[in-house]
């Protein structure tokens, strides 16, 4: 089994969600991730819940544990002169450096792209920031909510009579991290092919602007017909047979629309309607009233069935639909189990827990499946990594007493 | 064309040439992706230099890819205001070349039409696979098996092929033939219920598809990883990048909370689990909204100053983060009473000037008028022969040593037939004519295709 990023070393100066997600992905593909954490507190994500048994503890944050598998942790204050020298020493043997500080922090610390590329001309430096390194908003602050509001498809999300809604949790941050992983892989490809390093500027705002989550399309669509489309309820952009409906044991989301309606009619045993006036052609079914008329047939059918029964019917008849699940339902879903998606990872502070599995599955010839190493304890690998760059013994004690590590 | 030493091909003569600097130049990728997630993945690969050839058919319309229908009736086009429709709301003679969704992600790609249901089409496919480095698709397994598209067959034709398969639930398991869009898969994964309005029927919640964004990036990244595997081993590889498995990690903290504590959240809306304020507030004007969040007492104090109510920061209900969270409804009301009189953009600037996280909810016209977006050259003007000249969104990151540009407009159906049949597959003029005569090759769907 050869992991695609085996032998690739990443210096990870990121924190919170987006950057650590990027390096989590690179670690999954086999890269050696050296996570630089602040002495004392470490990555602030360690202080953010959810905590194991709700006990706040630097080693018990579910967010941190999830985001930082397959990494080694070094505590290091890179704003000290010695800390900076250690970063520079690490950079010599690195392929990628990822950071997520505001745009001026790294250059002000003497660790900007110019300095780093002099040490290692093939180095790929990936910077993740709210608005990118240039432009009038470059120093603005933000978090998932405010950045998604500006860049993402928030204005068009929700009910027309209510306020716009963001995506759940830290979703936009994860998307930014994923884009940063892709950008880093592209930079690495060029570095290896052409011997030219790269200076990558990932803008959270722009990643959400170019997301296929409805935003990118609408930005071109606005150019096409000057439409600023109002919010619509779920699936309702296609109207007929589209929405969230009550079932015996929960709710179910379907999408049909005038074009794909026939399969849904067959699914509920109402295929006769397809020959009736007002229902026999796509144009006829595009009547605005058709959606409400159809619900008189669809909703009673749904109410007699469980979400699982409706799901099976959708699969059989080729109707687009899915159960409106809780996370608990998801984690008990037959498919993810059968595919072996979930992973059990042991950790000294929490014992074994179930984690989301790999984003992709490489079909290795020998059928092997890679494993994940648990998230590191704060500074767990400090001595080990310093030794790799020739720092050991008393020198380590000195760095420790000076607060550098 | 022969493979060069580093596994890259000489692409001289390609209709969408590289710039000599892009990371994926000299790689040819066959693309049978549909709807959003898959095409978004191949968009990234085409953007960065790969020659991405969309394999399409003029005898069959792939649902929801070049629009909802090949030739939608005007009633259908104008029924719904989705903002993702046709140029000037007019499907025109070739609607499949004029639709916003497709035209957003199909830039820099090529298109060939083939009839995979016929033996001749199958022979052409084999020739094409032999000349490719990658194959990306996101159809349910049974749809691909119908055309004999399996890893076993394709890798036997071309042992160096990197195949990335990205249907919603992968190609193995009970859901391998379960066809969904992103929103249904997200429903199954728990997203709509998590993001729904706190005090309303969950059916009123939104239906976006961040999962398609996740799946697309995951597919593109998987290809690059497959390429590294090939560079090392000399062999191709199959990688599954199911959209669902790319999306569930985006809910990782919720999964962990269930895993650690058995906790199940629903209907969180715009709320945060411990920060307040953290919400969207109505501003002056029609559908003008501003999001505001405070992460510390200091940020909250500054917000109160900008509001002209500095004493609010000393109100015992709001004095510390826990109190603010417990009294967040009262706090939201106080902020709303202020914002309803304010201009959203101006207030965003005033708050950001003192370091308070604030972002207006931008509609599409706001984005097009935004000075930061303009200064960063996020849009690029592109002329499309059948859709006209428009500003296209580009990308979310810049490689500062590798200039990015949209090198060609969204590809029209069958636009590159001659190049692909003759130059890539190596058919003679006579043989190419046969494919035309058989109805495989064209730039229009057959008249009976819906």
mmCIF file of N, CA, C and O in Angstrom, chain A residues 4 51 53-54 113 131 134 137 141 159 163-164 166 168 178 190 192 194 197-199 201 206 210 213 215 219 223-224 227 231 234 237 255 260 308 311 321 323 325 328 333 335 339 354 361 363, chain B residues 21-22 36 40 63 80-81 88 103-104 172 175 178 184 187-188 191 195 197 203-205 209 218 228 238 240 245-246 258-259 261 263 270 287 352 362 364 368 370 372 376 391 398 400-402:
data_model
loop_
_atom_site.group_PDB
_atom_site.id
_atom_site.type_symbol
_atom_site.label_atom_id
_atom_site.label_comp_id
_atom_site.label_asym_id
_atom_site.label_seq_id
_atom_site.Cartn_x
_atom_site.Cartn_y
_atom_site.Cartn_z
ATOM 1 N N UNK A 4 -0.715 8.174 -1.274
ATOM 2 C CA UNK A 4 -0.307 9.170 -2.283
ATOM 3 C C UNK A 4 0.588 10.283 -1.755
ATOM 4 O O UNK A 4 1.400 10.818 -2.510
ATOM 5 N N UNK A 51 -17.329 18.666 24.333
ATOM 6 C CA UNK A 51 -16.332 17.926 25.114
ATOM 7 C C UNK A 51 -16.865 16.555 25.501
ATOM 8 O O UNK A 51 -18.067 16.383 25.709
ATOM 9 N N UNK A 53 -18.113 13.837 27.586
ATOM 10 C CA UNK A 53 -18.897 13.893 28.830
ATOM 11 C C UNK A 53 -19.034 15.326 29.346
ATOM 12 O O UNK A 53 -19.137 15.536 30.566
ATOM 13 N N UNK A 54 -18.975 16.283 28.420
ATOM 14 C CA UNK A 54 -19.128 17.704 28.743
ATOM 15 C C UNK A 54 -18.104 18.204 29.759
ATOM 16 O O UNK A 54 -18.372 19.157 30.490
ATOM 17 N N UNK A 113 6.238 34.605 2.685
ATOM 18 C CA UNK A 113 6.618 33.740 1.554
ATOM 19 C C UNK A 113 8.015 34.063 1.039
ATOM 20 O O UNK A 113 8.787 33.157 0.719
ATOM 21 N N UNK A 131 -10.513 37.157 3.839
ATOM 22 C CA UNK A 131 -10.814 37.835 2.580
ATOM 23 C C UNK A 131 -9.635 37.824 1.609
ATOM 24 O O UNK A 131 -9.646 38.537 0.618
ATOM 25 N N UNK A 134 -5.083 40.568 -0.148
ATOM 26 C CA UNK A 134 -5.166 41.914 -0.722
ATOM 27 C C UNK A 134 -6.620 42.373 -0.720
ATOM 28 O O UNK A 134 -7.514 41.595 -0.430
ATOM 29 N N UNK A 137 -10.978 44.607 2.153
ATOM 30 C CA UNK A 137 -11.469 43.909 3.350
ATOM 31 C C UNK A 137 -10.401 42.999 3.970
ATOM 32 O O UNK A 137 -10.700 42.186 4.831
ATOM 33 N N UNK A 141 -12.539 41.057 10.196
ATOM 34 C CA UNK A 141 -12.728 39.854 11.010
ATOM 35 C C UNK A 141 -14.009 39.131 10.567
ATOM 36 O O UNK A 141 -14.870 39.717 9.894
ATOM 37 N N UNK A 159 -37.033 30.484 4.059
ATOM 38 C CA UNK A 159 -38.415 30.710 3.689
ATOM 39 C C UNK A 159 -38.586 32.186 3.312
ATOM 40 O O UNK A 159 -38.036 33.055 3.985
ATOM 41 N N UNK A 163 -36.334 34.960 7.943
ATOM 42 C CA UNK A 163 -34.991 35.493 7.682
ATOM 43 C C UNK A 163 -34.141 34.484 6.901
ATOM 44 O O UNK A 163 -34.409 33.289 6.927
ATOM 45 N N UNK A 164 -33.078 34.956 6.244
ATOM 46 C CA UNK A 164 -32.168 34.029 5.551
ATOM 47 C C UNK A 164 -31.444 33.144 6.568
ATOM 48 O O UNK A 164 -31.205 33.573 7.703
ATOM 49 N N UNK A 166 -28.163 30.429 7.497
ATOM 50 C CA UNK A 166 -26.841 29.893 7.173
ATOM 51 C C UNK A 166 -26.894 28.371 7.065
ATOM 52 O O UNK A 166 -27.926 27.759 7.361
ATOM 53 N N UNK A 168 -25.427 24.677 8.528
ATOM 54 C CA UNK A 168 -25.295 24.267 9.929
ATOM 55 C C UNK A 168 -23.844 24.318 10.404
ATOM 56 O O UNK A 168 -22.916 24.074 9.631
ATOM 57 N N UNK A 178 -11.318 22.415 2.773
ATOM 58 C CA UNK A 178 -11.216 21.427 1.686
ATOM 59 C C UNK A 178 -10.612 22.075 0.436
ATOM 60 O O UNK A 178 -9.742 21.510 -0.233
ATOM 61 N N UNK A 190 2.746 21.242 -9.062
ATOM 62 C CA UNK A 190 3.589 22.131 -9.863
ATOM 63 C C UNK A 190 5.008 22.204 -9.306
ATOM 64 O O UNK A 190 5.982 22.257 -10.062
ATOM 65 N N UNK A 192 6.688 19.923 -7.808
ATOM 66 C CA UNK A 192 7.436 18.722 -8.159
ATOM 67 C C UNK A 192 7.709 18.653 -9.662
ATOM 68 O O UNK A 192 8.733 18.160 -10.099
ATOM 69 N N UNK A 194 7.793 21.308 -11.893
ATOM 70 C CA UNK A 194 8.519 22.427 -12.496
ATOM 71 C C UNK A 194 9.574 23.009 -11.564
ATOM 72 O O UNK A 194 10.242 23.982 -11.905
ATOM 73 N N UNK A 197 8.180 26.679 -6.381
ATOM 74 C CA UNK A 197 7.290 26.716 -5.230
ATOM 75 C C UNK A 197 6.063 27.560 -5.499
ATOM 76 O O UNK A 197 5.885 28.084 -6.607
ATOM 77 N N UNK A 198 5.224 27.700 -4.493
ATOM 78 C CA UNK A 198 3.965 28.404 -4.747
ATOM 79 C C UNK A 198 3.532 29.173 -3.506
ATOM 80 O O UNK A 198 3.805 28.758 -2.383
ATOM 81 N N UNK A 199 2.886 30.280 -3.765
ATOM 82 C CA UNK A 199 2.376 31.146 -2.711
ATOM 83 C C UNK A 199 0.874 31.222 -2.906
ATOM 84 O O UNK A 199 0.391 31.906 -3.805
ATOM 85 N N UNK A 201 -3.046 31.879 -1.943
ATOM 86 C CA UNK A 201 -3.874 32.825 -1.199
ATOM 87 C C UNK A 201 -5.309 32.304 -1.229
ATOM 88 O O UNK A 201 -6.015 32.458 -2.230
ATOM 89 N N UNK A 206 -14.072 34.212 -0.954
ATOM 90 C CA UNK A 206 -14.128 33.808 -2.362
ATOM 91 C C UNK A 206 -14.439 32.323 -2.531
ATOM 92 O O UNK A 206 -15.079 31.936 -3.513
ATOM 93 N N UNK A 210 -17.568 31.039 -4.868
ATOM 94 C CA UNK A 210 -17.478 30.154 -6.022
ATOM 95 C C UNK A 210 -17.943 28.743 -5.661
ATOM 96 O O UNK A 210 -17.631 27.789 -6.335
ATOM 97 N N UNK A 213 -22.720 25.356 -4.122
ATOM 98 C CA UNK A 213 -23.884 25.389 -3.231
ATOM 99 C C UNK A 213 -24.838 26.508 -3.662
ATOM 100 O O UNK A 213 -25.226 27.361 -2.869
ATOM 101 N N UNK A 215 -24.434 29.251 -5.164
ATOM 102 C CA UNK A 215 -23.994 30.633 -5.266
ATOM 103 C C UNK A 215 -23.349 30.941 -6.621
ATOM 104 O O UNK A 215 -23.698 31.908 -7.284
ATOM 105 N N UNK A 219 -24.571 33.646 -9.501
ATOM 106 C CA UNK A 219 -23.789 34.823 -9.879
ATOM 107 C C UNK A 219 -23.713 34.955 -11.399
ATOM 108 O O UNK A 219 -23.758 36.059 -11.943
ATOM 109 N N UNK A 223 -26.105 37.601 -14.219
ATOM 110 C CA UNK A 223 -25.623 38.218 -15.450
ATOM 111 C C UNK A 223 -26.544 37.863 -16.621
ATOM 112 O O UNK A 223 -26.707 38.640 -17.552
ATOM 113 N N UNK A 224 -27.094 36.669 -16.572
ATOM 114 C CA UNK A 224 -27.916 36.189 -17.690
ATOM 115 C C UNK A 224 -29.269 36.888 -17.777
ATOM 116 O O UNK A 224 -29.759 37.137 -18.864
ATOM 117 N N UNK A 227 -31.808 38.409 -12.565
ATOM 118 C CA UNK A 227 -32.662 37.930 -11.491
ATOM 119 C C UNK A 227 -31.896 37.841 -10.181
ATOM 120 O O UNK A 227 -30.780 37.338 -10.138
ATOM 121 N N UNK A 231 -35.864 33.686 -1.723
ATOM 122 C CA UNK A 231 -35.772 32.377 -1.068
ATOM 123 C C UNK A 231 -36.969 31.501 -1.413
ATOM 124 O O UNK A 231 -38.076 31.999 -1.590
ATOM 125 N N UNK A 234 -37.729 24.084 0.729
ATOM 126 C CA UNK A 234 -36.905 22.971 0.235
ATOM 127 C C UNK A 234 -37.362 22.385 -1.090
ATOM 128 O O UNK A 234 -38.514 22.025 -1.248
ATOM 129 N N UNK A 237 -37.718 24.953 -5.707
ATOM 130 C CA UNK A 237 -37.326 25.608 -6.947
ATOM 131 C C UNK A 237 -37.892 24.826 -8.125
ATOM 132 O O UNK A 237 -38.055 25.363 -9.200
ATOM 133 N N UNK A 255 -37.975 15.638 -4.571
ATOM 134 C CA UNK A 255 -37.925 16.623 -5.646
ATOM 135 C C UNK A 255 -38.408 15.937 -6.921
ATOM 136 O O UNK A 255 -37.941 14.841 -7.249
ATOM 137 N N UNK A 260 -39.659 15.608 -14.258
ATOM 138 C CA UNK A 260 -39.410 14.277 -13.688
ATOM 139 C C UNK A 260 -40.623 13.737 -12.930
ATOM 140 O O UNK A 260 -40.514 12.757 -12.188
ATOM 141 N N UNK A 308 -38.458 4.948 5.855
ATOM 142 C CA UNK A 308 -37.691 3.874 5.202
ATOM 143 C C UNK A 308 -38.481 3.302 4.021
ATOM 144 O O UNK A 308 -37.912 3.015 2.959
ATOM 145 N N UNK A 311 -38.329 5.758 1.234
ATOM 146 C CA UNK A 311 -36.986 5.730 0.635
ATOM 147 C C UNK A 311 -36.844 4.544 -0.327
ATOM 148 O O UNK A 311 -36.340 4.694 -1.441
ATOM 149 N N UNK A 321 -35.304 11.550 -3.606
ATOM 150 C CA UNK A 321 -35.837 11.776 -2.271
ATOM 151 C C UNK A 321 -34.922 11.238 -1.196
ATOM 152 O O UNK A 321 -34.074 10.385 -1.459
ATOM 153 N N UNK A 323 -34.801 10.691 3.476
ATOM 154 C CA UNK A 323 -35.397 10.925 4.791
ATOM 155 C C UNK A 323 -34.764 12.132 5.470
ATOM 156 O O UNK A 323 -33.564 12.359 5.318
ATOM 157 N N UNK A 325 -33.311 13.213 8.355
ATOM 158 C CA UNK A 325 -32.765 12.496 9.503
ATOM 159 C C UNK A 325 -32.180 13.409 10.561
ATOM 160 O O UNK A 325 -31.797 14.546 10.281
ATOM 161 N N UNK A 328 -28.411 11.075 14.802
ATOM 162 C CA UNK A 328 -28.566 9.718 15.347
ATOM 163 C C UNK A 328 -29.064 8.763 14.246
ATOM 164 O O UNK A 328 -28.538 7.657 14.094
ATOM 165 N N UNK A 333 -27.679 4.477 10.023
ATOM 166 C CA UNK A 333 -28.094 4.161 8.660
ATOM 167 C C UNK A 333 -27.372 2.911 8.144
ATOM 168 O O UNK A 333 -26.170 2.736 8.369
ATOM 169 N N UNK A 335 -26.450 1.965 5.155
ATOM 170 C CA UNK A 335 -25.450 2.062 4.100
ATOM 171 C C UNK A 335 -24.057 2.387 4.654
ATOM 172 O O UNK A 335 -23.070 1.762 4.287
ATOM 173 N N UNK A 339 -20.832 -0.088 4.409
ATOM 174 C CA UNK A 339 -19.607 0.316 3.716
ATOM 175 C C UNK A 339 -18.412 0.434 4.670
ATOM 176 O O UNK A 339 -17.295 0.667 4.229
ATOM 177 N N UNK A 354 -16.486 6.704 18.113
ATOM 178 C CA UNK A 354 -16.756 6.578 16.680
ATOM 179 C C UNK A 354 -16.527 7.922 15.995
ATOM 180 O O UNK A 354 -17.029 8.958 16.448
ATOM 181 N N UNK A 361 -12.134 6.548 -0.885
ATOM 182 C CA UNK A 361 -11.688 5.177 -0.653
ATOM 183 C C UNK A 361 -10.814 4.754 -1.820
ATOM 184 O O UNK A 361 -11.306 4.596 -2.943
ATOM 185 N N UNK A 363 -8.953 2.099 -3.828
ATOM 186 C CA UNK A 363 -9.026 0.642 -3.973
ATOM 187 C C UNK A 363 -7.629 0.088 -4.249
ATOM 188 O O UNK A 363 -7.254 -0.139 -5.392
ATOM 189 N N UNK B 21 2.183 26.558 -17.719
ATOM 190 C CA UNK B 21 2.508 26.675 -16.291
ATOM 191 C C UNK B 21 1.531 25.954 -15.381
ATOM 192 O O UNK B 21 1.760 25.846 -14.179
ATOM 193 N N UNK B 22 0.420 25.497 -15.910
ATOM 194 C CA UNK B 22 -0.620 24.948 -15.036
ATOM 195 C C UNK B 22 -0.250 23.539 -14.572
ATOM 196 O O UNK B 22 0.361 22.767 -15.322
ATOM 197 N N UNK B 36 -24.438 18.519 -10.418
ATOM 198 C CA UNK B 36 -23.566 19.575 -9.907
ATOM 199 C C UNK B 36 -22.230 19.068 -9.364
ATOM 200 O O UNK B 36 -21.178 19.614 -9.676
ATOM 201 N N UNK B 40 -18.565 19.962 -10.960
ATOM 202 C CA UNK B 40 -17.780 20.922 -10.168
ATOM 203 C C UNK B 40 -16.374 20.355 -9.925
ATOM 204 O O UNK B 40 -15.392 21.085 -9.918
ATOM 205 N N UNK B 63 -30.227 14.137 -17.229
ATOM 206 C CA UNK B 63 -31.106 14.989 -16.436
ATOM 207 C C UNK B 63 -30.338 15.996 -15.593
ATOM 208 O O UNK B 63 -29.343 15.657 -14.967
ATOM 209 N N UNK B 80 -40.543 29.232 -12.475
ATOM 210 C CA UNK B 80 -39.799 29.367 -11.226
ATOM 211 C C UNK B 80 -38.670 30.358 -11.381
ATOM 212 O O UNK B 80 -37.886 30.284 -12.315
ATOM 213 N N UNK B 81 -38.584 31.223 -10.420
ATOM 214 C CA UNK B 81 -37.537 32.222 -10.413
ATOM 215 C C UNK B 81 -36.360 31.694 -9.603
ATOM 216 O O UNK B 81 -36.243 31.940 -8.426
ATOM 217 N N UNK B 88 -31.399 35.800 -20.769
ATOM 218 C CA UNK B 88 -32.578 36.621 -21.059
ATOM 219 C C UNK B 88 -33.885 35.841 -20.904
ATOM 220 O O UNK B 88 -34.892 36.163 -21.553
ATOM 221 N N UNK B 103 -23.271 26.396 -17.616
ATOM 222 C CA UNK B 103 -22.256 27.308 -18.148
ATOM 223 C C UNK B 103 -21.312 27.851 -17.073
ATOM 224 O O UNK B 103 -20.279 28.428 -17.389
ATOM 225 N N UNK B 104 -21.682 27.671 -15.794
ATOM 226 C CA UNK B 104 -20.781 28.100 -14.729
ATOM 227 C C UNK B 104 -19.610 27.137 -14.585
ATOM 228 O O UNK B 104 -18.472 27.554 -14.399
ATOM 229 N N UNK B 172 -20.350 0.638 -3.960
ATOM 230 C CA UNK B 172 -20.584 -0.602 -3.212
ATOM 231 C C UNK B 172 -21.544 -0.268 -2.082
ATOM 232 O O UNK B 172 -21.589 0.861 -1.616
ATOM 233 N N UNK B 175 -26.830 1.236 -1.017
ATOM 234 C CA UNK B 175 -27.353 2.416 -1.726
ATOM 235 C C UNK B 175 -26.636 2.665 -3.059
ATOM 236 O O UNK B 175 -26.724 3.745 -3.619
ATOM 237 N N UNK B 178 -28.931 4.023 -5.496
ATOM 238 C CA UNK B 178 -29.885 5.006 -4.937
ATOM 239 C C UNK B 178 -29.510 6.378 -5.503
ATOM 240 O O UNK B 178 -28.515 6.965 -5.133
ATOM 241 N N UNK B 184 -31.153 15.670 -1.112
ATOM 242 C CA UNK B 184 -31.762 14.476 -0.496
ATOM 243 C C UNK B 184 -30.736 13.706 0.320
ATOM 244 O O UNK B 184 -31.026 13.203 1.399
ATOM 245 N N UNK B 187 -30.344 15.493 3.439
ATOM 246 C CA UNK B 187 -31.451 15.225 4.363
ATOM 247 C C UNK B 187 -31.142 13.952 5.135
ATOM 248 O O UNK B 187 -31.278 13.891 6.362
ATOM 249 N N UNK B 188 -30.685 12.936 4.419
ATOM 250 C CA UNK B 188 -30.332 11.664 5.048
ATOM 251 C C UNK B 188 -29.176 11.846 6.034
ATOM 252 O O UNK B 188 -29.110 11.202 7.080
ATOM 253 N N UNK B 191 -28.490 17.249 7.647
ATOM 254 C CA UNK B 191 -28.229 18.688 7.547
ATOM 255 C C UNK B 191 -29.480 19.573 7.607
ATOM 256 O O UNK B 191 -29.520 20.526 8.395
ATOM 257 N N UNK B 195 -30.146 22.707 10.374
ATOM 258 C CA UNK B 195 -30.094 24.128 10.046
ATOM 259 C C UNK B 195 -31.477 24.778 10.023
ATOM 260 O O UNK B 195 -31.571 25.987 9.831
ATOM 261 N N UNK B 197 -35.184 26.465 10.922
ATOM 262 C CA UNK B 197 -35.559 27.548 11.841
ATOM 263 C C UNK B 197 -35.905 26.978 13.208
ATOM 264 O O UNK B 197 -36.610 25.965 13.301
ATOM 265 N N UNK B 203 -40.084 21.955 7.686
ATOM 266 C CA UNK B 203 -40.340 21.973 6.243
ATOM 267 C C UNK B 203 -40.116 23.355 5.641
ATOM 268 O O UNK B 203 -40.015 23.499 4.423
ATOM 269 N N UNK B 204 -40.039 24.387 6.495
ATOM 270 C CA UNK B 204 -39.805 25.741 5.968
ATOM 271 C C UNK B 204 -38.322 26.057 5.843
ATOM 272 O O UNK B 204 -37.950 27.142 5.420
ATOM 273 N N UNK B 205 -37.489 25.137 6.210
ATOM 274 C CA UNK B 205 -36.047 25.386 6.170
ATOM 275 C C UNK B 205 -35.519 25.361 4.755
ATOM 276 O O UNK B 205 -36.216 24.993 3.821
ATOM 277 N N UNK B 209 -27.010 22.983 -1.187
ATOM 278 C CA UNK B 209 -26.239 21.760 -1.425
ATOM 279 C C UNK B 209 -24.743 21.959 -1.194
ATOM 280 O O UNK B 209 -23.945 21.762 -2.095
ATOM 281 N N UNK B 218 -13.751 16.962 -3.379
ATOM 282 C CA UNK B 218 -13.229 15.641 -3.038
ATOM 283 C C UNK B 218 -12.860 14.829 -4.266
ATOM 284 O O UNK B 218 -11.834 14.131 -4.282
ATOM 285 N N UNK B 228 -0.598 10.828 -8.178
ATOM 286 C CA UNK B 228 0.629 10.600 -7.390
ATOM 287 C C UNK B 228 0.889 9.107 -7.229
ATOM 288 O O UNK B 228 2.029 8.661 -7.294
ATOM 289 N N UNK B 238 -8.268 2.864 -8.844
ATOM 290 C CA UNK B 238 -9.680 3.240 -8.683
ATOM 291 C C UNK B 238 -9.847 3.916 -7.327
ATOM 292 O O UNK B 238 -9.414 3.383 -6.302
ATOM 293 N N UNK B 240 -12.899 5.742 -4.971
ATOM 294 C CA UNK B 240 -14.275 6.196 -4.764
ATOM 295 C C UNK B 240 -14.237 7.486 -3.960
ATOM 296 O O UNK B 240 -13.540 7.552 -2.940
ATOM 297 N N UNK B 245 -19.898 10.642 1.699
ATOM 298 C CA UNK B 245 -18.755 10.457 2.596
ATOM 299 C C UNK B 245 -17.830 11.668 2.579
ATOM 300 O O UNK B 245 -17.008 11.851 3.481
ATOM 301 N N UNK B 246 -17.939 12.501 1.561
ATOM 302 C CA UNK B 246 -17.244 13.785 1.554
ATOM 303 C C UNK B 246 -17.996 14.833 2.358
ATOM 304 O O UNK B 246 -17.418 15.827 2.775
ATOM 305 N N UNK B 258 -22.585 13.361 19.294
ATOM 306 C CA UNK B 258 -23.431 12.179 19.445
ATOM 307 C C UNK B 258 -22.586 11.000 19.930
ATOM 308 O O UNK B 258 -22.977 10.259 20.832
ATOM 309 N N UNK B 259 -21.423 10.882 19.312
ATOM 310 C CA UNK B 259 -20.541 9.768 19.637
ATOM 311 C C UNK B 259 -20.067 9.841 21.102
ATOM 312 O O UNK B 259 -20.004 8.833 21.796
ATOM 313 N N UNK B 261 -21.427 11.980 23.648
ATOM 314 C CA UNK B 261 -22.422 12.324 24.666
ATOM 315 C C UNK B 261 -23.840 11.893 24.321
ATOM 316 O O UNK B 261 -24.760 12.161 25.095
ATOM 317 N N UNK B 263 -25.689 13.231 22.261
ATOM 318 C CA UNK B 263 -26.511 14.434 22.091
ATOM 319 C C UNK B 263 -26.960 14.588 20.635
ATOM 320 O O UNK B 263 -26.176 14.346 19.718
ATOM 321 N N UNK B 270 -29.768 30.202 12.800
ATOM 322 C CA UNK B 270 -28.536 30.995 12.749
ATOM 323 C C UNK B 270 -27.852 31.076 14.108
ATOM 324 O O UNK B 270 -26.886 31.807 14.271
ATOM 325 N N UNK B 287 -35.607 43.480 2.260
ATOM 326 C CA UNK B 287 -34.754 42.294 2.308
ATOM 327 C C UNK B 287 -33.271 42.645 2.462
ATOM 328 O O UNK B 287 -32.411 42.112 1.773
ATOM 329 N N UNK B 352 -16.955 46.700 11.242
ATOM 330 C CA UNK B 352 -15.643 46.143 10.898
ATOM 331 C C UNK B 352 -14.523 47.136 11.222
ATOM 332 O O UNK B 352 -13.419 46.721 11.580
ATOM 333 N N UNK B 362 -25.312 39.270 1.347
ATOM 334 C CA UNK B 362 -25.217 39.825 -0.004
ATOM 335 C C UNK B 362 -26.075 39.036 -0.982
ATOM 336 O O UNK B 362 -25.968 37.813 -1.067
ATOM 337 N N UNK B 364 -27.064 38.656 -5.177
ATOM 338 C CA UNK B 364 -26.162 38.562 -6.328
ATOM 339 C C UNK B 364 -25.763 39.954 -6.843
ATOM 340 O O UNK B 364 -24.634 40.164 -7.286
ATOM 341 N N UNK B 368 -21.864 41.586 -7.265
ATOM 342 C CA UNK B 368 -21.355 42.182 -8.507
ATOM 343 C C UNK B 368 -20.908 43.630 -8.301
ATOM 344 O O UNK B 368 -20.070 44.126 -9.039
ATOM 345 N N UNK B 370 -19.586 44.787 -5.425
ATOM 346 C CA UNK B 370 -18.713 44.896 -4.256
ATOM 347 C C UNK B 370 -17.283 45.299 -4.639
ATOM 348 O O UNK B 370 -16.672 44.708 -5.527
ATOM 349 N N UNK B 372 -14.404 44.977 -2.994
ATOM 350 C CA UNK B 372 -13.366 43.979 -2.705
ATOM 351 C C UNK B 372 -13.358 42.901 -3.797
ATOM 352 O O UNK B 372 -12.298 42.505 -4.291
ATOM 353 N N UNK B 376 -10.135 42.223 -6.351
ATOM 354 C CA UNK B 376 -9.491 40.910 -6.404
ATOM 355 C C UNK B 376 -9.747 40.208 -7.742
ATOM 356 O O UNK B 376 -9.353 39.058 -7.915
ATOM 357 N N UNK B 391 -19.858 38.277 -17.129
ATOM 358 C CA UNK B 391 -18.818 38.132 -16.114
ATOM 359 C C UNK B 391 -18.998 36.791 -15.425
ATOM 360 O O UNK B 391 -20.018 36.538 -14.803
ATOM 361 N N UNK B 398 -5.967 31.785 -5.069
ATOM 362 C CA UNK B 398 -5.031 32.224 -6.105
ATOM 363 C C UNK B 398 -3.684 31.557 -5.882
ATOM 364 O O UNK B 398 -3.171 31.565 -4.760
ATOM 365 N N UNK B 400 -0.177 32.314 -6.619
ATOM 366 C CA UNK B 400 0.376 33.587 -7.067
ATOM 367 C C UNK B 400 1.510 33.432 -8.075
ATOM 368 O O UNK B 400 1.800 34.372 -8.801
ATOM 369 N N UNK B 401 2.131 32.263 -8.163
ATOM 370 C CA UNK B 401 3.154 32.052 -9.196
ATOM 371 C C UNK B 401 2.581 31.418 -10.457
ATOM 372 O O UNK B 401 3.317 31.157 -11.412
ATOM 373 N N UNK B 402 1.286 31.131 -10.464
ATOM 374 C CA UNK B 402 0.663 30.424 -11.579
ATOM 375 C C UNK B 402 -0.637 31.132 -11.957
ATOM 376 O O UNK B 402 -1.703 30.801 -11.443
#
